Coordinates of C-alpha atoms in Angstrom, one line a residue:
Chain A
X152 CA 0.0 0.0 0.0
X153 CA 2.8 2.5 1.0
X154 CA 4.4 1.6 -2.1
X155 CA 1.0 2.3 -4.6
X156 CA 1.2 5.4 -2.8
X157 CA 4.3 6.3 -3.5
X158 CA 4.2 5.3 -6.8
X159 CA 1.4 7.9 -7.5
X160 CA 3.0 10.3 -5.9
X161 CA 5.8 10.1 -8.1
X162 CA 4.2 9.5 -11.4
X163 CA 1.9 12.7 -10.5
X164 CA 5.1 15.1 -9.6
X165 CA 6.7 13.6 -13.2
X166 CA 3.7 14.9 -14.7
X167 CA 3.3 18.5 -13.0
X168 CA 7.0 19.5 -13.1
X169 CA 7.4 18.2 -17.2
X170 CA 6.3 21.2 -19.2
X171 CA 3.0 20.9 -21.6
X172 CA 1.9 17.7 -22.5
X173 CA 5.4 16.7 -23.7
X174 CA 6.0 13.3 -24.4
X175 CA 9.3 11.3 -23.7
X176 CA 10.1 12.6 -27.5
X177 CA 10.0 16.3 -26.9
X178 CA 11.8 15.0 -23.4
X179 CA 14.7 13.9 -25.0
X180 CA 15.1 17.0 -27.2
X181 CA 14.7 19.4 -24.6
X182 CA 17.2 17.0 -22.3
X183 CA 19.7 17.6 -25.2
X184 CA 19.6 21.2 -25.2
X185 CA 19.7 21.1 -21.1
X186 CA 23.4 18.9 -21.2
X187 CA 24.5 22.0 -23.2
X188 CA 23.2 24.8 -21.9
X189 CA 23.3 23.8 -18.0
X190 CA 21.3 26.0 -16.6
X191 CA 17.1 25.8 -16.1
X192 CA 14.8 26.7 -18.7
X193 CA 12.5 29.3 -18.5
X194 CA 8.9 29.9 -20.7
X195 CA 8.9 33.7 -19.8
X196 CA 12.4 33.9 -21.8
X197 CA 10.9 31.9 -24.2
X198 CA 8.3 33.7 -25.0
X199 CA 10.4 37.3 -25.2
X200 CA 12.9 35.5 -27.0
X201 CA 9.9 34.9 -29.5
X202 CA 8.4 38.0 -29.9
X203 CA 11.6 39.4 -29.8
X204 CA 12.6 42.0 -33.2
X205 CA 16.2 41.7 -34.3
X206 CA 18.2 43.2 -36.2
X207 CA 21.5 41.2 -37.2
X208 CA 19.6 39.1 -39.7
X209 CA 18.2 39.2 -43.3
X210 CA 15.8 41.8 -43.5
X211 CA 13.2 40.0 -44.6
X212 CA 12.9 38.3 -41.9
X213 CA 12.9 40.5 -38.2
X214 CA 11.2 37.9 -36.0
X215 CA 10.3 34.5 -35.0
X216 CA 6.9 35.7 -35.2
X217 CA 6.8 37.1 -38.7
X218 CA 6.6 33.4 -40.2
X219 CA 4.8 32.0 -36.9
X220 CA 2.5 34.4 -36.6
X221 CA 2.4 36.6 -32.9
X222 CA 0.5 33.6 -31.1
X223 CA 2.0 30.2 -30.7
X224 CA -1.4 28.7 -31.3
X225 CA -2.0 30.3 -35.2
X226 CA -1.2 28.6 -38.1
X227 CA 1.8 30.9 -39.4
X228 CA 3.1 31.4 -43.2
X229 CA 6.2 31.1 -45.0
X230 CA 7.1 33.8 -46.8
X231 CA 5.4 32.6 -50.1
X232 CA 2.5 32.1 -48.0
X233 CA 2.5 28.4 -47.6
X234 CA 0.7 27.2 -43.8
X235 CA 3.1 26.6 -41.0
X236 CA 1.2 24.4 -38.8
X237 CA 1.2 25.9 -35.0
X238 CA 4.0 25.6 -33.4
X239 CA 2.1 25.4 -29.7
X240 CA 2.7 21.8 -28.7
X241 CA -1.1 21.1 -27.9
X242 CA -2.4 22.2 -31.2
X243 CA 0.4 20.3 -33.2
X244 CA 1.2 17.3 -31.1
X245 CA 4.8 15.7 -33.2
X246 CA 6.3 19.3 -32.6
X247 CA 10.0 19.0 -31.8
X248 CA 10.0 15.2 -31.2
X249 CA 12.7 14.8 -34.1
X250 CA 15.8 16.4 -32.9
X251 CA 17.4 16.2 -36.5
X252 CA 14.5 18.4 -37.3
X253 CA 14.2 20.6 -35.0
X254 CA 18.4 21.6 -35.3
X255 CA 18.1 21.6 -38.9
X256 CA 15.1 24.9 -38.2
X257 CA 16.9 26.1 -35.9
X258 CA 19.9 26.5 -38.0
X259 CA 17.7 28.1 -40.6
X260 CA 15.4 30.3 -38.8
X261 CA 18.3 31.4 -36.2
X262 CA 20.5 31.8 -39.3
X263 CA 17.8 34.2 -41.0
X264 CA 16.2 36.1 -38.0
X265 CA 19.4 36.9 -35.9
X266 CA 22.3 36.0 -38.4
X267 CA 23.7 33.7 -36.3
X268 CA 23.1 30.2 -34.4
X269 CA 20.8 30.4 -31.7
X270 CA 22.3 29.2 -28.1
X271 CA 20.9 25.8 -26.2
X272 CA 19.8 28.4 -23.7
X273 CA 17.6 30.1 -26.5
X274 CA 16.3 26.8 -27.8
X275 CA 15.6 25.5 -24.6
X276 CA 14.1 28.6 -23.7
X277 CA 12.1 28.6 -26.8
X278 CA 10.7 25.0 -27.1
X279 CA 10.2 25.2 -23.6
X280 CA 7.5 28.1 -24.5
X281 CA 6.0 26.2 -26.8
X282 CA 5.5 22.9 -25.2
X283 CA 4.1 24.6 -22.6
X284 CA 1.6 26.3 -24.9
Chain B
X189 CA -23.4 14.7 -116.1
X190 CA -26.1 11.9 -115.8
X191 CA -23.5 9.4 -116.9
X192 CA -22.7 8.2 -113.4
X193 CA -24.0 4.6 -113.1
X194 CA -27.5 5.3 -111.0
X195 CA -29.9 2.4 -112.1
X196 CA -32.1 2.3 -109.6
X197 CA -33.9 3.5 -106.5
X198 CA -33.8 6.7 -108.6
X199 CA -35.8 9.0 -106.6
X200 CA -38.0 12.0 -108.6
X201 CA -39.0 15.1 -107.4
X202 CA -42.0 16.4 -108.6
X203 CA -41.2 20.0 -110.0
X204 CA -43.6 21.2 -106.9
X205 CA -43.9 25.1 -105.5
X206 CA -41.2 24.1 -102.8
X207 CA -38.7 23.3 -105.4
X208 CA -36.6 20.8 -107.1
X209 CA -34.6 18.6 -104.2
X210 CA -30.5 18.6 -105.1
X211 CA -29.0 18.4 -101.9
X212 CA -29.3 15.2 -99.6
X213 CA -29.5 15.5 -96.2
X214 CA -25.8 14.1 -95.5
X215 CA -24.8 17.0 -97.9
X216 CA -26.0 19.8 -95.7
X217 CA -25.8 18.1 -92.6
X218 CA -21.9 18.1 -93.8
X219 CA -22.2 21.7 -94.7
X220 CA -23.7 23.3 -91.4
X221 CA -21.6 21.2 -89.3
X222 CA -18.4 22.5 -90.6
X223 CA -19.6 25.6 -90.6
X224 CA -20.1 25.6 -87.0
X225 CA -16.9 23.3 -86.4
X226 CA -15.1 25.5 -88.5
X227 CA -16.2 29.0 -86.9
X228 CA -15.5 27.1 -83.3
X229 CA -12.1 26.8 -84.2
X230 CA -11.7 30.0 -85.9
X231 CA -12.7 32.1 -83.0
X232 CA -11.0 29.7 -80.3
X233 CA -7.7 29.9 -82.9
X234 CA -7.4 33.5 -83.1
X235 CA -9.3 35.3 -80.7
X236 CA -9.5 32.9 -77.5
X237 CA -6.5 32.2 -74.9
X238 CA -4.3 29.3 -75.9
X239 CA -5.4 27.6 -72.7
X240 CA -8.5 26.9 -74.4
X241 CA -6.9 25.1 -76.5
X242 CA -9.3 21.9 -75.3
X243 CA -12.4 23.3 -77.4
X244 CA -10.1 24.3 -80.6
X245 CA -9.4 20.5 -80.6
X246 CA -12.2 18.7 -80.3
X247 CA -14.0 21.4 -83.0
X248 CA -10.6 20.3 -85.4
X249 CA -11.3 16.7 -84.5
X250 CA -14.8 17.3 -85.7
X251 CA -13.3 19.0 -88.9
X252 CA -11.5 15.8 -89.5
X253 CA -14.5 13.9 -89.2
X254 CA -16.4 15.9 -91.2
X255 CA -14.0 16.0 -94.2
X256 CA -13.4 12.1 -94.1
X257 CA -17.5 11.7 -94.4
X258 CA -17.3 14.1 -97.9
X259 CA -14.3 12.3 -99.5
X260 CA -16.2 8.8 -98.9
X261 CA -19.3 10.7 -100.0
X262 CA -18.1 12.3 -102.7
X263 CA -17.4 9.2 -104.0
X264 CA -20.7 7.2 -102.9
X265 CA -23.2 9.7 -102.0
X266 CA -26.2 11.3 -104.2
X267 CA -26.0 12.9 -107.5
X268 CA -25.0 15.9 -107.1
X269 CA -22.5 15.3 -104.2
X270 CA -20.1 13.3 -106.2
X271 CA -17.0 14.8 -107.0
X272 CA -17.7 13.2 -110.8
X273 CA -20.2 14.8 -111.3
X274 CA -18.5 18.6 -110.3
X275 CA -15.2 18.5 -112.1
X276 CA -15.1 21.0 -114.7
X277 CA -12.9 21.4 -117.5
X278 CA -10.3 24.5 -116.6
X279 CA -11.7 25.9 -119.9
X280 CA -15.1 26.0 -118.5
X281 CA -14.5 27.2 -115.0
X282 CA -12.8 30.0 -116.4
X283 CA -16.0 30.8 -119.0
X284 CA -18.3 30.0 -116.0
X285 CA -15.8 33.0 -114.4
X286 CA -16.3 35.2 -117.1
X287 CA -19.8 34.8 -117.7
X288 CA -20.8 35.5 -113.7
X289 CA -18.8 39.2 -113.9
X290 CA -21.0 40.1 -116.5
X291 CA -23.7 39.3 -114.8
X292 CA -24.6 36.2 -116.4
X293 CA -24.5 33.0 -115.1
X294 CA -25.7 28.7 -117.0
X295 CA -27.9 27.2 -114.8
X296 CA -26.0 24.3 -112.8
X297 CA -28.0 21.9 -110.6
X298 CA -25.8 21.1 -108.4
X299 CA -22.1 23.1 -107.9
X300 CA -21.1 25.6 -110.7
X301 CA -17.6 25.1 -111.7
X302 CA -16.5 28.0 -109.5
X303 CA -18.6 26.6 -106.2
X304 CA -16.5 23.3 -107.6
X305 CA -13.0 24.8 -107.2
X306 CA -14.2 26.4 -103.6
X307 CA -14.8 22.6 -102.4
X308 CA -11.9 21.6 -103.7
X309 CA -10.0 24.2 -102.1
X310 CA -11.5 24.3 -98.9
X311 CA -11.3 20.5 -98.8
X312 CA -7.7 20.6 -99.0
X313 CA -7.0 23.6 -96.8
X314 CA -9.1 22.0 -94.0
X315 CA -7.3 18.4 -94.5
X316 CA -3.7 20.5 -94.4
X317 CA -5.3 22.4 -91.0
X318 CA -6.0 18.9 -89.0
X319 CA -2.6 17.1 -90.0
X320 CA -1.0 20.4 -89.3
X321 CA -2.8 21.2 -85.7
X322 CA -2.1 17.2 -85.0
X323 CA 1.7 17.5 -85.5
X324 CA 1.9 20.8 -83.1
X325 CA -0.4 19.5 -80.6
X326 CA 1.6 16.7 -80.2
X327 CA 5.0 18.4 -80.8
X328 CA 4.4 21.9 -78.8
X329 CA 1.5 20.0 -76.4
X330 CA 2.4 16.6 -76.1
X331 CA -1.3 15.7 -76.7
X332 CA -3.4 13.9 -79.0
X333 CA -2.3 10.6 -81.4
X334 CA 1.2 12.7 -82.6
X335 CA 2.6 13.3 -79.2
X336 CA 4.6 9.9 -79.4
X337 CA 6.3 11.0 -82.1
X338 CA 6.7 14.7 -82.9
X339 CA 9.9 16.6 -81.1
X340 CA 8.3 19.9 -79.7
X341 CA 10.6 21.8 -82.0
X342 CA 8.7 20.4 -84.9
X343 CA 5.6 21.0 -83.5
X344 CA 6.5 24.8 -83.1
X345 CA 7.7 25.3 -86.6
X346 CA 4.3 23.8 -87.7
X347 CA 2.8 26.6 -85.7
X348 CA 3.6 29.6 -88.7
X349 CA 2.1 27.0 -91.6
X350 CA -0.9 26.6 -89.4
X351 CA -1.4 29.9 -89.1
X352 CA -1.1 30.7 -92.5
X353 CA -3.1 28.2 -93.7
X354 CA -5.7 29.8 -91.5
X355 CA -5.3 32.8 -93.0
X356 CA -6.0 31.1 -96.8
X357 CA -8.8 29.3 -95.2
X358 CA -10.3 33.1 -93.9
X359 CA -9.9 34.4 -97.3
X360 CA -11.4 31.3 -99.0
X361 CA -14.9 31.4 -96.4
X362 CA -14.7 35.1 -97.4
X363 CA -14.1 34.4 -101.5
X364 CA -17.4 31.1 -101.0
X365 CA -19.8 33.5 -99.6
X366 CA -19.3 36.6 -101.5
X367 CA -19.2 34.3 -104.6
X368 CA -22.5 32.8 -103.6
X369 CA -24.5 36.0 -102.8
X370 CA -23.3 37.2 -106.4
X371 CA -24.3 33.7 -107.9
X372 CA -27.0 34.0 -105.7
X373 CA -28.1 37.2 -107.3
X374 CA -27.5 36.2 -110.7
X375 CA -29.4 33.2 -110.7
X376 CA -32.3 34.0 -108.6
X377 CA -31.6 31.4 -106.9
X378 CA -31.3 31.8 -103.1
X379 CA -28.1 29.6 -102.5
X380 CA -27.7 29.5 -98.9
X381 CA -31.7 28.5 -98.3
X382 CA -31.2 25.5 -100.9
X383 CA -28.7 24.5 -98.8
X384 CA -30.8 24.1 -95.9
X385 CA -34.0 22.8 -97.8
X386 CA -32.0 21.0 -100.0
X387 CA -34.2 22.7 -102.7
X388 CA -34.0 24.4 -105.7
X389 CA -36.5 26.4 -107.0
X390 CA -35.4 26.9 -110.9
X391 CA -37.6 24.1 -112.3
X392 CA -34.4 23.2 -114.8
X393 CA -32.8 21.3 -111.7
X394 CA -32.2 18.0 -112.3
X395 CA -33.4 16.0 -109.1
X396 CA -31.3 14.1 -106.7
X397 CA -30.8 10.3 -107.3
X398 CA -30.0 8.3 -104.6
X399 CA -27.3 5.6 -104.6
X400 CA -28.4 2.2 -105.3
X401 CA -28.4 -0.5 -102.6
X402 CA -25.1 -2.2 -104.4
X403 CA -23.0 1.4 -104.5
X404 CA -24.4 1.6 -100.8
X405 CA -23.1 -2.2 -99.5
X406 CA -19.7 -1.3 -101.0
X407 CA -19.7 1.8 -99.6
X408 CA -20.2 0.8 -95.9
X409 CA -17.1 -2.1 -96.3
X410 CA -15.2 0.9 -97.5
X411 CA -16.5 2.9 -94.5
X412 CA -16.0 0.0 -92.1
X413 CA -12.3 -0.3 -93.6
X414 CA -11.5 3.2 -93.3
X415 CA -12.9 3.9 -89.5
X416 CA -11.3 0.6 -88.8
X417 CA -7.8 1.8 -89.8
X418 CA -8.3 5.2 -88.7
X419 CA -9.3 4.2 -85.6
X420 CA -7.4 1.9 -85.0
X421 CA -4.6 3.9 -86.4
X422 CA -5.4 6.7 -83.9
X423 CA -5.7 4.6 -80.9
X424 CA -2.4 2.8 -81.4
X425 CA -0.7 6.5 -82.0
X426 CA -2.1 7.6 -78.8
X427 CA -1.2 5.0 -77.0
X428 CA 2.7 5.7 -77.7
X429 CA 3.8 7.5 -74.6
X430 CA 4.6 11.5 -75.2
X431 CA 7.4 11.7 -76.5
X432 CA 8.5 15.0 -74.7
X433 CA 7.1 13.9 -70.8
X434 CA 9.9 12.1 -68.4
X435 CA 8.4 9.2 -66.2
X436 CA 9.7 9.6 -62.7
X437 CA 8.9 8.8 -59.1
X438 CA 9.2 11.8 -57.0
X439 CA 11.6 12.0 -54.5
X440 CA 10.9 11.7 -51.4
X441 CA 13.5 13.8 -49.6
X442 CA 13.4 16.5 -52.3
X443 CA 9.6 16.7 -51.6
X444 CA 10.0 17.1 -47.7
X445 CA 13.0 19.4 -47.8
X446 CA 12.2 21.4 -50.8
X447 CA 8.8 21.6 -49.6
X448 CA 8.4 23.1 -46.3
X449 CA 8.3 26.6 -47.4
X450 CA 6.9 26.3 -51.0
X451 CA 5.8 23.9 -53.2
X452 CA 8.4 21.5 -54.4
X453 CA 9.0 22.9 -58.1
X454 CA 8.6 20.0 -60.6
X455 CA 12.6 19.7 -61.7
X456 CA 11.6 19.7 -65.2
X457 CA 11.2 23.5 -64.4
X458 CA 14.7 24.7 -64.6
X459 CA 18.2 23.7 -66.2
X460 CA 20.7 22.0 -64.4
X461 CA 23.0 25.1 -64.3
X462 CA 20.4 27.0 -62.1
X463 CA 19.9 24.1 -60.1
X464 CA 23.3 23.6 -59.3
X465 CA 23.2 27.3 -58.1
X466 CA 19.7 27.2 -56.0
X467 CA 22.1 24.0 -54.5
X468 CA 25.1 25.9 -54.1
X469 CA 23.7 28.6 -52.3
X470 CA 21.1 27.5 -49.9
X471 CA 22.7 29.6 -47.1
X472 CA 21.2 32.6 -49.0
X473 CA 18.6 31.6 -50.7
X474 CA 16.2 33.8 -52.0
X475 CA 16.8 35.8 -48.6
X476 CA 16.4 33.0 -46.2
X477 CA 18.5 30.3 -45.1
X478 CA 17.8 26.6 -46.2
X479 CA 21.0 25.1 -45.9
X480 CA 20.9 21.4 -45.1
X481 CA 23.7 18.7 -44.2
X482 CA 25.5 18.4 -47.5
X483 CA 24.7 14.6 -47.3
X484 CA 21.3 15.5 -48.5
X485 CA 21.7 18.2 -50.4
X486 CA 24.0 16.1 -52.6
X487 CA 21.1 13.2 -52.8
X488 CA 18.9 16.1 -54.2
X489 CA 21.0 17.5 -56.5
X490 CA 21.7 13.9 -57.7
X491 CA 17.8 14.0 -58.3
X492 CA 17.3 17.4 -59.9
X493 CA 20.2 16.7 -61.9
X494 CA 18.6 14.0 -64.0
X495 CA 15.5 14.9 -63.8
X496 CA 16.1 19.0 -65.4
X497 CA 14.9 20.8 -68.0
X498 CA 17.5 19.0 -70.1
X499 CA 16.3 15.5 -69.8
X500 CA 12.0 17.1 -71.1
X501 CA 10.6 17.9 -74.6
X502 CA 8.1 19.6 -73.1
X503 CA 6.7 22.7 -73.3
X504 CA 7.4 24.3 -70.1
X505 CA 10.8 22.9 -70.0
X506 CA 11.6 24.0 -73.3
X507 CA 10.2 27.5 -72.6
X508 CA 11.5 27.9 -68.8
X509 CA 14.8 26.7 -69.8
X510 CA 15.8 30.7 -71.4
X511 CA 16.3 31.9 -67.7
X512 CA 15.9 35.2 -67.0
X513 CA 19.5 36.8 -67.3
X514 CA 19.3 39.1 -63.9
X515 CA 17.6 36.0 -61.7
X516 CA 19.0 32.6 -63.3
X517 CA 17.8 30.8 -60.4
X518 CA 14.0 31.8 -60.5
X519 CA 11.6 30.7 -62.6
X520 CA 8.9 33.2 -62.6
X521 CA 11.9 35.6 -63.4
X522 CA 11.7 33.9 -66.8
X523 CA 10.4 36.4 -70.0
X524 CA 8.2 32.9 -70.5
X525 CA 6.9 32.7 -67.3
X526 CA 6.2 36.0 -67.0
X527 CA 4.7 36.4 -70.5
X528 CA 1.9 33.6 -69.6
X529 CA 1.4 34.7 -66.4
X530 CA 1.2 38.6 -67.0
X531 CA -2.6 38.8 -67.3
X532 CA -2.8 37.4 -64.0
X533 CA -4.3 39.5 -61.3
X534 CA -1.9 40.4 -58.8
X535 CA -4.4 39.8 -56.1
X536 CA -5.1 36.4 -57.6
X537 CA -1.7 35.0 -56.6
X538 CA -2.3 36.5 -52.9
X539 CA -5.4 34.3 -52.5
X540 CA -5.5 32.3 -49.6
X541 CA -5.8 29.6 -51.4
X542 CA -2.6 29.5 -53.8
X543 CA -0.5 32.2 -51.6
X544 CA 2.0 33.2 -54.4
X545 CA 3.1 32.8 -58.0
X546 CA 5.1 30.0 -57.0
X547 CA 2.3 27.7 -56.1
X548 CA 2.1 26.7 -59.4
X549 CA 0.1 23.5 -58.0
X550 CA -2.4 25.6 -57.3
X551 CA -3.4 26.6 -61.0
X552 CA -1.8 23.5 -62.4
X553 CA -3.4 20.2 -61.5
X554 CA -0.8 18.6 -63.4
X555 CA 2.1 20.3 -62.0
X556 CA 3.7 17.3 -60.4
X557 CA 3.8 15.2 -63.6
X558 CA 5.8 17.9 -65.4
X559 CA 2.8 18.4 -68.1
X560 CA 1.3 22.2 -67.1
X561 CA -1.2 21.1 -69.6
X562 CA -3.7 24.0 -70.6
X563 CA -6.6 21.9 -70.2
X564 CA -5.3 21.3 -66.2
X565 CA -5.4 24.9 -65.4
X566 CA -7.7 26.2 -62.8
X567 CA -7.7 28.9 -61.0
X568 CA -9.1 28.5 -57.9
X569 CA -12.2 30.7 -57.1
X570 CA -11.7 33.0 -54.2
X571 CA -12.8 31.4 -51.1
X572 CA -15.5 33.1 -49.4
X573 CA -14.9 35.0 -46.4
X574 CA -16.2 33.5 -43.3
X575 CA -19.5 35.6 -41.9
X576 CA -18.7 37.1 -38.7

């Protein structure tokens, strides 16, 4: 019995202290960026980081939010207007369970919108925004 | 000309107020039909935009039809539909000429030697039209029974003898009616109304005769014989794969990588030179970064490689492939793409539902395959607003 109650115990704070509705997937990813960055994440960062205008990129391309759109939970648009599907974890669920994936946009987007890689702080900071969205 | 072999079924008009009867009804149902096959592809050839292209060939089909039925029938029909029995003498066409600009004209029952040279002429001016629009439309379009065969350069260079051609065949329909009204006058005769009665009214007509039932079994074995072979002919033709269209499964990679931010351009769409730049310079491209691990962006310029405009006979590949000078790695920089595209609506491309210029998919239903056939073009209505 003391065990069973344990057990819930510990399944229940696993599921309250893991962001959003992440799955062991977006676990691993985030878990990648944490053995790099060493430090916590935080969704308040995240979120700035997001919204964020910059300036040592291409010009096209000031913000995170200028393809995703200024909420996590819209459907944003390349620049030639083709859907992005949300990038809020609970309206697309197989967001940032590839971690190939996820470096290869992060390369990209970081590349275009700051003009240089992002850090696993700003990543982690970032995806953990989004999964908690 | 009553020598031609009728013997029996002849069938005798009375000379009655409504006329003597000269044309059968094959005859005019011949005549009317071209004419409105005829105009069909006039207007669609000259006036409408190629991408209707669709209706210009099924009316020259038609046309094709049409003219097959009169050669047969010029040979087996009625009296006065036989070829025999309107060949004139070049002596008397040109006497027939004279006598009409002074204003007097012999009474002929059926064609008068100059209505004679018009069938002729328009006869072989139509037949040189359909073999003509056949070779381009499977040269330039990759269409129809030719498309197996004919290199799209071919197919363009028959483009100025079609249109010339058309041009006689304009100034023939022009020289037929004004030549008719004049007869018309003349005679006394209304010509265009006795080709929809089929009547005559100058008593002095010598009636239609109907072929006999042995002229008509030999002609339906030659009529099964010839649609036989000509169908048969045709469906063999179009079964020959286009000559000018690749076969190719898609890539998989190159349609997940090159497809996250627009649609993944058919590679049939550019030469391998400005693929080899887009390739080269995915770190900038078009303003954005897409720079991949060169491990695939070496599998997908494996791919474009063999699939570019080099490897197509097509016509977008052949017209896409003259890049723009300024922007070699775009292709609605091209002066083609442009050209084609340049009664487009700005707003159009913004739509919501196609998003740019560069979702060709969007127009193109056949995009993918390489084809950008006209009759696969459809432009997507604007979709309605939601009501708040």
């Amino acid at each position: 019995m003391k065990s069973l109650t344990s057990t819930i115990c510990t399944v229940l704070l696993i599921v309250f202290t893991s962001p959003g509705f992440a799955g062991p997937q977006q676990d691993a990813v985030v878990n990648y960026y944490k053995e790099l960055a060493k430090r916590e994440f935080s969704a308040s960062r995240g979120e700035a980081f997001f919204r964020a205008k910059q300036t040592g990129g291409k010009p096209a391309t000031p913000s995170c939010t200028t393809c995703h759109t200024s909420s996590p939970m819209n459907t944003g648009k390349t620049r030639v207007n083709k859907p992005i599907a949300p990038m809020a974890l609970s309206k697309t669920p197989d967001r940032f369970s590839d971690l190939k994936k996820v470096e290869k946009w992060f390369g990209r987007n970081c590349r275009s919108v700051l003009g240089r890689e992002c850090t696993a702080l700003e990543k982690g900071d970032f995806l953990t925004f989004m999964i908690s969205q | 000309m009553s020598d031609i072999p009728f013997n029996s079924d002849v069938e005798r008009t009375k000379s009655s107020p409504r006329g003597v009867r000269v044309w059968d009804l094959p005859v005019r149902i011949f005549h009317w039909g071209l004419v409105l096959a005829v105009t069909i592809t006039l207007v669609t050839g000259f006036l409408a935009p190629e991408w209707r292209l669709d209706i210009h060939v099924w009316a020259g089909y038609a046309i094709a039809l049409l003219v097959t039925f009169r050669l047969l029938w010029g040979l087996y029909g009625s009296r006065h539909a036989r070829f025999a029995s309107f060949v004139y003498s070049p002596k008397k066409t040109i006497e027939h000429i004279k006598g009409v600009l002074r204003g007097k004209s012999a009474h002929y029952s059926g064609h008068n030697p100059a209505g004679a040279v018009m069938v002729f002429a328009l006869l072989v001016v139509l037949a040189t039209l359909t073999v003509s629009g056949i070779i381009i439309l499977g040269g330039q379009e990759n269409l129809g029974p030719a498309a197996g065969f004919i290199p799209f350069s071919t197919g363009v260079e028959t483009v100025s003898i079609h249109r010339l051609v058309a041009y006689g065949l304009l100034f023939l329909i022009a020289a037929h009616v004004i030549g008719m009204l004049v007869e018309s006058h003349i005679s006394r005769e209304n010509l265009a109304r006795a080709m929809i009665t089929g009547r005559k009214q100058d008593a002095a007509s010598q009636p239609i005769i109907m072929p006999n039932a042995t002229i008509n079994s030999r002609a339906l074995v030659i009529v099964v014989i010839v649609g036989l072979t000509g169908g048969g002919a045709y469906a063999i033709m179009s079964a020959t794969p286009a000559s000018g269209i690749v076969k190719f499964s898609p890539d998989d990679t190159y349609a997940s990588e090159c497809g996250d931010c627009h649609y993944a351009y058919n590679p049939s769409l550019l030469p391998r030179n400005s693929w080899q730049g887009i390739m080269a310079g995915l770190d900038d491209h078009f303003g954005e970064d897409a720079s991949l691990d060169s491990e695939t962006a070496n599998s997908i310029l494996a791919y474009l490689n063999k699939y570019s405009s080099e490897a197509w006979d097509s016509e977008a590949a052949n017209n896409l492939r003259i890049v723009s000078v300024k922007n070699p790695l775009s292709i609605t920089a091209t002066a083609y793409w442009r050209r084609r595209h340049g009664e487009i609506d700005k707003k159009v491309f913004e739509q919501s539902n196609i998003g740019s210029k560069g979702n060709c998919v969007a127009c193109h239903r056949d995009a993918d395959s390489g084809r950008f056939d006209d009759a696969a073009i459809f432009i997507p209505a604007p979709p309605v607003p939601p009501k708040t």
